[in-house]
Coordinates of C-alpha atoms (C1' of nucleotides) in Angstrom, one line a residue:
Chain Z
M1298 CA 0.0 0.0 0.0
A1299 CA 2.9 2.3 0.7
R1300 CA 4.5 3.9 -2.3
A1301 CA 8.1 2.9 -2.2
A1302 CA 10.8 5.0 -3.9
Q1303 CA 11.1 4.4 -7.6
A1304 CA 14.1 3.0 -9.3
P1305 CA 16.0 6.1 -10.5
R1306 CA 18.0 4.2 -13.1
A1307 CA 17.7 6.0 -16.4
Q1308 CA 17.1 9.7 -17.0
Y1309 CA 13.7 10.8 -18.0
D1310 CA 12.1 11.6 -21.3
V1311 CA 8.5 12.7 -21.7
Q1312 CA 7.1 9.2 -22.3
R1313 CA 8.8 7.7 -19.2
L1314 CA 7.7 10.6 -17.1
L1315 CA 4.1 10.3 -18.5
A1316 CA 4.0 6.6 -17.6
V1317 CA 4.9 7.4 -14.0
A1318 CA 2.5 10.4 -13.8
V1319 CA -0.4 8.4 -15.2
T1320 CA 0.1 5.7 -12.5
V1321 CA 0.0 8.3 -9.8
F1322 CA -2.9 10.1 -11.3
I1323 CA -4.9 6.9 -11.2
E1324 CA -3.8 6.1 -7.7
R1325 CA -4.6 9.5 -6.1
G1326 CA -6.8 11.1 -8.7
Y1327 CA -5.6 13.9 -11.0
D1328 CA -6.7 16.7 -8.7
G1329 CA -5.5 14.8 -5.7
T1330 CA -2.0 14.5 -7.1
S1331 CA 0.5 17.3 -6.5
M1332 CA 3.6 17.9 -8.5
E1333 CA 5.5 17.0 -5.3
D1334 CA 3.7 13.6 -5.4
L1335 CA 4.8 13.1 -9.0
A1336 CA 8.3 14.2 -8.2
R1337 CA 8.5 11.7 -5.4
A1338 CA 7.2 8.9 -7.5
A1339 CA 9.6 9.7 -10.3
G1340 CA 12.5 10.0 -8.0
I1341 CA 13.3 13.5 -9.3
T1342 CA 12.4 17.0 -8.1
K1343 CA 9.4 19.2 -9.2
S1344 CA 11.7 21.5 -11.1
S1345 CA 13.0 18.6 -13.2
I1346 CA 9.5 17.7 -14.2
Y1347 CA 9.0 21.1 -15.6
H1348 CA 12.0 20.5 -17.8
H1349 CA 10.0 17.9 -19.6
V1350 CA 6.5 19.3 -19.6
E1351 CA 5.0 22.7 -19.3
S1352 CA 2.4 21.9 -16.7
K1353 CA 0.5 19.2 -14.8
E1354 CA -2.4 19.6 -17.2
Q1355 CA -0.1 18.8 -20.1
L1356 CA 0.6 15.4 -18.6
L1357 CA -3.1 14.8 -18.4
R1358 CA -3.6 16.0 -22.0
L1359 CA -0.8 13.6 -23.3
A1360 CA -2.4 10.7 -21.4
V1361 CA -6.0 11.1 -22.6
D1362 CA -4.9 11.9 -26.1
R1363 CA -3.1 8.6 -26.2
A1364 CA -6.2 6.8 -25.1
L1365 CA -8.4 8.6 -27.6
E1366 CA -6.1 7.9 -30.4
A1367 CA -6.2 4.2 -29.6
L1368 CA -10.0 4.1 -29.4
F1369 CA -10.5 6.1 -32.6
A1370 CA -8.1 3.9 -34.5
V1371 CA -10.7 1.1 -34.0
T1372 CA -13.2 3.2 -36.0
E1373 CA -10.9 2.9 -39.0
E1374 CA -10.5 -0.8 -39.0
E1375 CA -12.0 -3.1 -41.6
G1376 CA -14.1 -5.0 -39.1
V1377 CA -16.3 -2.0 -38.4
S1378 CA -17.5 -1.7 -42.0
Q1379 CA -17.9 -5.3 -43.1
G1380 CA -20.9 -7.5 -42.6
R1381 CA -24.1 -7.3 -40.6
A1382 CA -24.4 -4.5 -38.0
I1383 CA -24.8 -7.0 -35.2
V1384 CA -21.5 -8.6 -36.2
R1385 CA -19.8 -5.3 -36.5
L1386 CA -21.1 -4.4 -33.1
G1387 CA -19.5 -7.5 -31.6
Y1388 CA -16.3 -6.7 -33.4
V1389 CA -16.1 -3.1 -32.1
L1390 CA -17.0 -4.1 -28.5
G1391 CA -14.4 -6.8 -28.5
R1392 CA -11.8 -4.4 -29.9
V1393 CA -12.7 -1.8 -27.2
V1394 CA -12.0 -4.5 -24.6
E1395 CA -8.6 -5.1 -26.2
V1396 CA -7.7 -1.5 -26.5
L1397 CA -8.7 -0.9 -22.9
C1398 CA -6.5 -3.7 -21.7
A1399 CA -3.6 -2.7 -23.9
E1400 CA -3.7 1.0 -23.0
L1401 CA -5.1 0.4 -19.5
P1402 CA -3.7 3.3 -17.5
Y1403 CA -4.4 5.8 -20.3
V1404 CA -7.9 4.7 -20.9
T1405 CA -8.6 4.5 -17.2
L1406 CA -7.5 8.1 -16.8
L1407 CA -9.6 9.1 -19.8
L1408 CA -12.7 7.5 -18.2
R1409 CA -12.2 9.4 -15.0
V1410 CA -12.0 12.9 -16.5
R1411 CA -14.8 15.1 -15.3
G1412 CA -14.6 18.4 -17.1
N1413 CA -12.9 20.9 -14.8
T1414 CA -10.3 22.1 -17.3
E1415 CA -10.3 22.8 -21.1
T1416 CA -8.4 19.6 -21.6
E1417 CA -11.0 17.6 -19.7
R1418 CA -13.9 19.1 -21.6
W1419 CA -12.2 18.4 -24.9
A1420 CA -11.6 14.8 -23.8
L1421 CA -15.2 14.4 -22.7
E1422 CA -16.4 15.6 -26.1
R1423 CA -14.2 13.2 -28.0
R1424 CA -15.4 10.4 -25.8
R1425 CA -19.0 11.2 -26.6
E1426 CA -18.1 11.2 -30.2
F1427 CA -16.8 7.6 -29.9
D1428 CA -20.0 6.7 -28.0
R1429 CA -22.1 8.0 -30.8
F1430 CA -20.1 6.0 -33.3
V1431 CA -21.0 2.8 -31.4
R1432 CA -24.6 3.9 -31.0
G1433 CA -24.8 4.2 -34.7
I1434 CA -24.0 0.6 -35.1
V1435 CA -26.5 -0.5 -32.5
V1436 CA -29.2 1.5 -34.3
E1437 CA -28.3 -0.3 -37.5
A1438 CA -28.5 -3.6 -35.8
A1439 CA -32.0 -2.7 -34.5
A1440 CA -33.0 -1.7 -38.0
D1441 CA -31.8 -5.1 -39.2
G1442 CA -34.1 -6.7 -36.7
D1443 CA -31.2 -8.2 -34.8
L1444 CA -32.0 -6.4 -31.6
R1445 CA -34.8 -7.4 -29.2
A1446 CA -37.7 -5.0 -30.0
D1447 CA -38.1 -4.1 -26.3
L1448 CA -34.6 -2.7 -26.0
S1449 CA -33.7 0.9 -26.7
P1450 CA -30.6 1.2 -28.9
A1451 CA -29.3 4.2 -27.0
L1452 CA -29.7 2.4 -23.7
V1453 CA -28.1 -0.7 -25.0
E1454 CA -25.1 1.3 -26.2
R1455 CA -24.7 3.0 -22.8
L1456 CA -25.0 -0.2 -20.8
A1457 CA -22.7 -2.2 -23.1
L1458 CA -20.0 0.4 -23.1
G1459 CA -20.5 1.0 -19.4
M1460 CA -19.9 -2.7 -18.7
I1461 CA -16.7 -2.6 -20.8
N1462 CA -15.5 0.7 -19.3
S1463 CA -16.0 -0.7 -15.8
I1464 CA -13.2 -3.2 -16.5
T1465 CA -10.7 -0.4 -15.8
E1466 CA -12.0 -0.6 -12.2
W1467 CA -10.4 -3.9 -11.5
Y1468 CA -8.4 -5.3 -14.4
H1469 CA -4.7 -6.0 -13.9
P1470 CA -2.7 -7.5 -16.7
G1471 CA -2.1 -11.2 -16.3
R1472 CA -4.6 -11.7 -13.5
V1473 CA -7.4 -12.3 -16.0
D1474 CA -7.0 -13.7 -19.5
I1475 CA -7.9 -11.0 -22.1
G1476 CA -9.4 -13.6 -24.4
E1477 CA -11.7 -14.9 -21.7
L1478 CA -12.6 -11.3 -20.8
K1479 CA -13.4 -10.4 -24.3
A1480 CA -15.4 -13.6 -24.9
T1481 CA -17.4 -13.1 -21.7
V1482 CA -18.3 -9.5 -22.6
V1483 CA -19.3 -10.4 -26.1
T1484 CA -21.3 -13.4 -24.9
I1485 CA -23.2 -11.5 -22.3
V1486 CA -24.0 -8.6 -24.5
G1487 CA -24.6 -10.6 -27.6
A1488 CA -26.9 -13.1 -26.0
G1489 CA -28.6 -10.3 -24.1
L1490 CA -29.4 -8.3 -27.1
R1491 CA -30.8 -11.1 -29.2
G1492 CA -31.8 -13.1 -26.2
A1493 CA -34.6 -15.7 -26.5
E1494 CA -37.0 -15.4 -23.7
Chain K
M706 CA -22.7 25.4 -17.8
A707 CA -22.2 28.3 -15.5
R708 CA -23.1 27.7 -11.9
A709 CA -25.6 30.4 -11.0
A710 CA -26.1 31.6 -7.5
Q711 CA -28.2 29.3 -5.3
A712 CA -31.6 30.3 -3.9
P713 CA -30.6 31.4 -0.3
R714 CA -34.1 30.9 1.0
A715 CA -34.0 28.8 4.1
Q716 CA -31.1 28.5 6.5
Y717 CA -29.0 25.5 6.4
D718 CA -28.9 22.3 8.4
V719 CA -26.4 19.4 7.7
Q720 CA -28.7 17.6 5.3
R721 CA -29.4 20.5 3.1
L722 CA -25.8 21.5 3.1
L723 CA -24.8 17.9 2.3
A724 CA -27.1 17.9 -0.7
V725 CA -25.5 21.0 -2.1
A726 CA -22.0 19.7 -1.4
V727 CA -22.6 16.3 -3.1
T728 CA -23.8 18.1 -6.2
V729 CA -20.6 20.2 -6.4
F730 CA -18.4 17.2 -5.5
I731 CA -19.9 15.3 -8.5
E732 CA -19.5 18.3 -10.8
R733 CA -15.9 19.2 -10.0
G734 CA -14.7 16.1 -8.2
Y735 CA -14.1 15.9 -4.5
D736 CA -10.4 17.0 -4.6
G737 CA -11.2 19.5 -7.2
T738 CA -13.8 21.2 -5.0
S739 CA -12.6 23.9 -2.6
M740 CA -14.6 25.0 0.5
E741 CA -14.9 28.3 -1.4
D742 CA -16.7 26.4 -4.2
L743 CA -19.0 24.9 -1.7
A744 CA -19.7 28.2 -0.1
R745 CA -20.5 29.9 -3.4
A746 CA -22.8 27.1 -4.4
A747 CA -24.6 27.1 -1.0
G748 CA -24.8 30.9 -1.0
I749 CA -23.1 31.2 2.4
T750 CA -19.5 31.7 3.5
K751 CA -16.8 29.1 4.2
S752 CA -17.0 29.9 7.9
S753 CA -20.7 29.1 7.9
I754 CA -20.0 25.7 6.5
Y755 CA -17.7 24.9 9.4
H756 CA -20.6 25.7 11.7
H757 CA -22.4 22.6 10.3
V758 CA -19.5 20.2 9.7
E759 CA -16.1 19.7 11.0
S760 CA -14.3 19.3 7.7
K761 CA -14.7 18.8 4.0
E762 CA -13.9 15.1 4.5
Q763 CA -16.8 14.8 6.9
L764 CA -19.2 15.9 4.1
L765 CA -17.7 13.1 2.0
R766 CA -18.2 10.6 4.8
L767 CA -21.8 11.6 5.3
A768 CA -22.4 11.2 1.6
V769 CA -20.8 7.8 1.0
D770 CA -22.3 6.5 4.3
R771 CA -25.8 7.3 3.0
A772 CA -25.1 5.4 -0.2
L773 CA -23.7 2.4 1.6
E774 CA -26.6 2.2 4.0
A775 CA -29.0 2.2 1.1
L776 CA -27.1 -0.6 -0.7
F777 CA -26.6 -2.8 2.4
A778 CA -30.3 -2.4 3.2
V779 CA -30.9 -4.5 0.1
T780 CA -29.0 -7.4 1.5
E781 CA -31.6 -7.6 4.3
E782 CA -34.6 -7.8 2.1
E783 CA -36.7 -10.9 1.7
G784 CA -36.1 -11.2 -2.0
V785 CA -32.4 -12.0 -1.5
S786 CA -33.1 -15.1 0.5
Q787 CA -36.1 -16.6 -1.3
G788 CA -36.1 -18.9 -4.3
R789 CA -33.5 -20.0 -6.8
A790 CA -30.1 -18.2 -6.8
I791 CA -30.6 -17.0 -10.4
V792 CA -33.9 -15.4 -9.4
R793 CA -32.4 -13.8 -6.3
L794 CA -29.6 -12.5 -8.5
G795 CA -32.1 -10.8 -10.8
Y796 CA -33.8 -9.4 -7.7
V797 CA -30.6 -7.9 -6.3
L798 CA -29.4 -6.4 -9.5
G799 CA -32.8 -4.9 -10.1
R800 CA -32.8 -3.4 -6.6
V801 CA -29.3 -2.0 -7.1
V802 CA -30.5 -0.2 -10.2
E803 CA -33.4 1.2 -8.1
V804 CA -31.2 2.3 -5.2
L805 CA -28.7 3.8 -7.6
C806 CA -31.5 5.9 -9.2
A807 CA -33.1 6.8 -5.8
E808 CA -29.9 7.8 -4.2
L809 CA -28.2 8.9 -7.4
P810 CA -25.8 11.6 -6.2
Y811 CA -24.7 9.7 -3.1
V812 CA -24.1 6.5 -4.9
T813 CA -22.3 8.4 -7.7
L814 CA -19.9 9.9 -5.2
L815 CA -19.4 6.5 -3.6
L816 CA -18.4 5.0 -6.9
R817 CA -15.8 7.7 -7.6
V818 CA -14.0 7.4 -4.3
R819 CA -10.4 6.3 -4.9
G820 CA -8.7 5.8 -1.5
N821 CA -6.7 8.9 -0.7
T822 CA -8.1 9.3 2.9
E823 CA -9.2 7.1 5.7
T824 CA -12.8 7.7 4.8
E825 CA -12.3 6.7 1.2
R826 CA -10.5 3.5 2.1
W827 CA -13.3 2.6 4.5
A828 CA -15.8 3.2 1.8
L829 CA -13.9 1.1 -0.7
E830 CA -13.7 -1.8 1.7
R831 CA -17.5 -1.7 2.3
R832 CA -18.1 -1.5 -1.4
R833 CA -16.0 -4.6 -1.9
E834 CA -18.0 -6.3 0.9
F835 CA -21.2 -5.6 -1.1
D836 CA -19.6 -6.9 -4.3
R837 CA -18.7 -10.1 -2.5
F838 CA -22.3 -10.5 -1.4
V839 CA -23.4 -10.3 -5.0
R840 CA -20.7 -12.7 -6.1
G841 CA -21.9 -15.2 -3.6
I842 CA -25.3 -15.3 -5.3
V843 CA -23.6 -15.7 -8.7
V844 CA -21.6 -18.6 -7.4
E845 CA -24.8 -20.3 -6.1
A846 CA -26.5 -19.8 -9.4
A847 CA -23.5 -21.4 -11.1
A848 CA -23.7 -24.4 -8.7
D849 CA -27.4 -24.7 -9.6
G850 CA -26.4 -25.0 -13.3
D851 CA -28.2 -21.7 -14.1
L852 CA -25.1 -20.1 -15.4
R853 CA -23.5 -20.9 -18.8
A854 CA -20.6 -23.2 -18.0
D855 CA -18.1 -21.0 -19.9
L856 CA -18.6 -18.0 -17.7
S857 CA -16.6 -17.3 -14.6
P858 CA -18.9 -16.3 -11.7
A859 CA -16.4 -13.7 -10.4
L860 CA -16.2 -12.1 -13.9
V861 CA -19.9 -12.1 -14.3
E862 CA -20.4 -10.3 -11.0
R863 CA -17.9 -7.7 -11.9
L864 CA -19.3 -7.1 -15.4
A865 CA -22.9 -7.0 -14.2
L866 CA -22.3 -4.6 -11.3
G867 CA -20.0 -2.6 -13.6
M868 CA -22.8 -2.2 -16.1
I869 CA -25.2 -1.1 -13.4
N870 CA -22.7 1.2 -11.7
S871 CA -22.0 2.9 -15.1
I872 CA -25.6 4.2 -15.0
T873 CA -24.4 6.9 -12.7
E874 CA -22.3 8.3 -15.6
W875 CA -25.4 9.5 -17.5
Y876 CA -28.6 8.9 -15.7
H877 CA -30.8 11.9 -14.9
P878 CA -34.1 11.5 -13.1
G879 CA -37.0 11.7 -15.5
R880 CA -35.0 11.4 -18.7
V881 CA -35.2 7.6 -18.7
D882 CA -37.9 5.5 -17.1
I883 CA -36.5 3.5 -14.2
G884 CA -38.7 0.6 -14.9
E885 CA -37.4 0.4 -18.5
L886 CA -33.8 0.8 -17.3
K887 CA -34.2 -2.0 -14.7
A888 CA -35.9 -4.2 -17.2
T889 CA -33.2 -3.6 -19.8
V890 CA -30.4 -4.4 -17.4
V891 CA -32.1 -7.6 -16.1
T892 CA -32.9 -8.7 -19.6
I893 CA -29.3 -8.2 -20.9
V894 CA -27.7 -9.8 -17.9
G895 CA -30.3 -12.5 -17.5
A896 CA -30.3 -13.6 -21.1
G897 CA -26.6 -13.2 -21.3
L898 CA -25.9 -15.6 -18.3
R899 CA -28.3 -18.3 -19.4
G900 CA -28.0 -17.4 -23.1
A901 CA -28.7 -20.1 -25.7
E902 CA -26.0 -20.0 -28.4
Chain J
dG91 C1' -26.5 30.8 11.9
dT92 C1' -23.8 33.8 9.5
dC93 C1' -20.3 37.1 8.9
dT94 C1' -15.2 39.5 8.3
dA95 C1' -10.6 38.7 9.0
dT96 C1' -6.7 35.9 9.3
dA97 C1' -3.5 32.0 10.5
dT98 C1' -1.1 28.5 8.3
dT99 C1' 0.1 25.4 5.1
dA100 C1' 0.3 23.4 0.5
dC101 C1' 0.3 24.1 -4.3
dG102 C1' 1.8 25.1 -9.3
dA103 C1' 5.3 27.1 -11.4
dT104 C1' 9.9 29.9 -12.1
dA105 C1' 14.9 31.5 -11.6
dG106 C1' 19.2 30.3 -12.0
dA107 C1' 23.4 27.4 -10.6
dC108 C1' 25.7 23.0 -11.8
Chain H
dG830 C1' 18.8 16.9 -17.1
dT831 C1' 18.7 17.8 -12.4
dC832 C1' 19.2 20.5 -8.5
dT833 C1' 18.2 24.3 -4.4
dA834 C1' 15.6 28.2 -3.4
dT835 C1' 11.7 30.9 -3.8
dC836 C1' 7.6 33.5 -5.7
dG837 C1' 2.7 34.2 -5.7
dT838 C1' -1.5 32.2 -5.0
dA839 C1' -5.1 29.4 -3.2
dA840 C1' -6.2 25.9 0.0
dT841 C1' -8.3 24.2 4.8
dA842 C1' -9.5 25.7 8.9
dT843 C1' -10.0 29.0 13.0
dA844 C1' -11.1 33.4 15.9
dG845 C1' -14.3 36.2 17.4
dA846 C1' -18.0 39.8 16.3
dC847 C1' -23.0 40.2 15.3

DNA sequence: GTCTATATTACGATAGAC
DNA sequence: GTCTATCGTAATATAGAC
C-alpha cells in the first residue's frame, strides 16, 4: 500500500515521465496529485518535471490523447465496416475491450476525467463522439431486426460500453485472460441483445 | 454550464448542506472542490459551512455512508433469500438499479472514491463487501447450473455490477424511465448468463 | 447561523546554478 | 537533465463579532 521509492536508473524523457504520472494520477486522482507527489514517484524534483512538460495539465492531455487515439483507431478498422451490423457491433465491443487492456492506464484516466479544465472538456467531447459511433451501429442492428424489440438502442449502447469501461476498475494485466474477458463480454452482451425469452 | 447563485431561501442544516456539497463534488470532483466552491454554491461563506460540519472530509463521509446504508439495506430484504439463486440475482441487480437511481448523487460519489483518505479507504472496503455479497449469489447460481458453464462467476459479478454502476455516468431522473432501465439491465444480464447459443 | 478577517500550510510554477 | 531556493496564490481551517 505504501508507495516505495522508484528505481532512479535512467534519465527521463516525456514518455517515461508520462507513464509514472499516469500511474500516480490513477492512484490518487488527477486533482489529488500534487507535483510533489509526481516528483517523489519519479525520483526527481518538481523542477526537473518542468524541464519535460509545461504543466501538470499537459501530462493529463498527453495521457488522454493517447487513449483517444487508440480508441478512434478502431473506428478505421475493416471489421467495423464489413458485414451485418450486429456482427460489426460484436467486433467493435471486442476491440474496445482489447484497447482498454492494452492501454489500460491511459484509458482508465480518460474515463475518470470530469470536465474541470479545457483539456478535460475536450476529452469528454471526444469520448461522446466515440460513444455516438458505437450507438450508430446499435441503431443499424436494430433496423436489421437483430436487436430485441423491447430494447432501446441508446440504452443498449450505454450499458454495453458502461460494462466494458468498468473493466478499468479492477483489471490487472495477467490476472485475467484477455481472451476470456473479451469472450465473456461479447457473450453476455450478444446473448442479451438477441436473447430468446 | 455556469453555476448560478443558489436560492438562499432557508437557513441550512447538515442535510441541506450535504445535498449541495454532493452536487458540487460530482460536478468538480471531491479533490477539485474547494470550500470556497461549496460556499459559493450554497450561498453562504466558508465559515458558515464549518458551523455545520467539521471538515470537507466529513461531508464526503456523510455522503458515502448514506449510499452504503441504502445498498446494504438491500442485503436484508426478503427477495435476496427466497427462491433459486438465479432469481435472487435478478432481484438484487434490479434493486441495485433502483437504489442507484433513488440515491443517485450519493451512490455516484461513492463509486468515484479512490482511497486517498481514511474515509475513502473505509468506503472502498465496504463496497468490496457488497460486491462479495453479490458474487456469492452468482456462485450459487452457477452451482445450480443456471449459469453458462463457460462464464466465470467472479467475472460475471464484476461485469454485471460494472454495467449497473455505469448508469451513474449518464442517468438523470425523468430522462429515462427507471422501470425500463431496470428491465433492460435484467434482460441483458439475465439472457446473457443463461444465453442459448 | 452567518459574517469578516486571518493563521497556516500546500500548491503550481519559475529562476538560475551545476 | 537535475538541482536548491523561492515567488505568488489558493487551499483548509479558526477566531471572534453580530
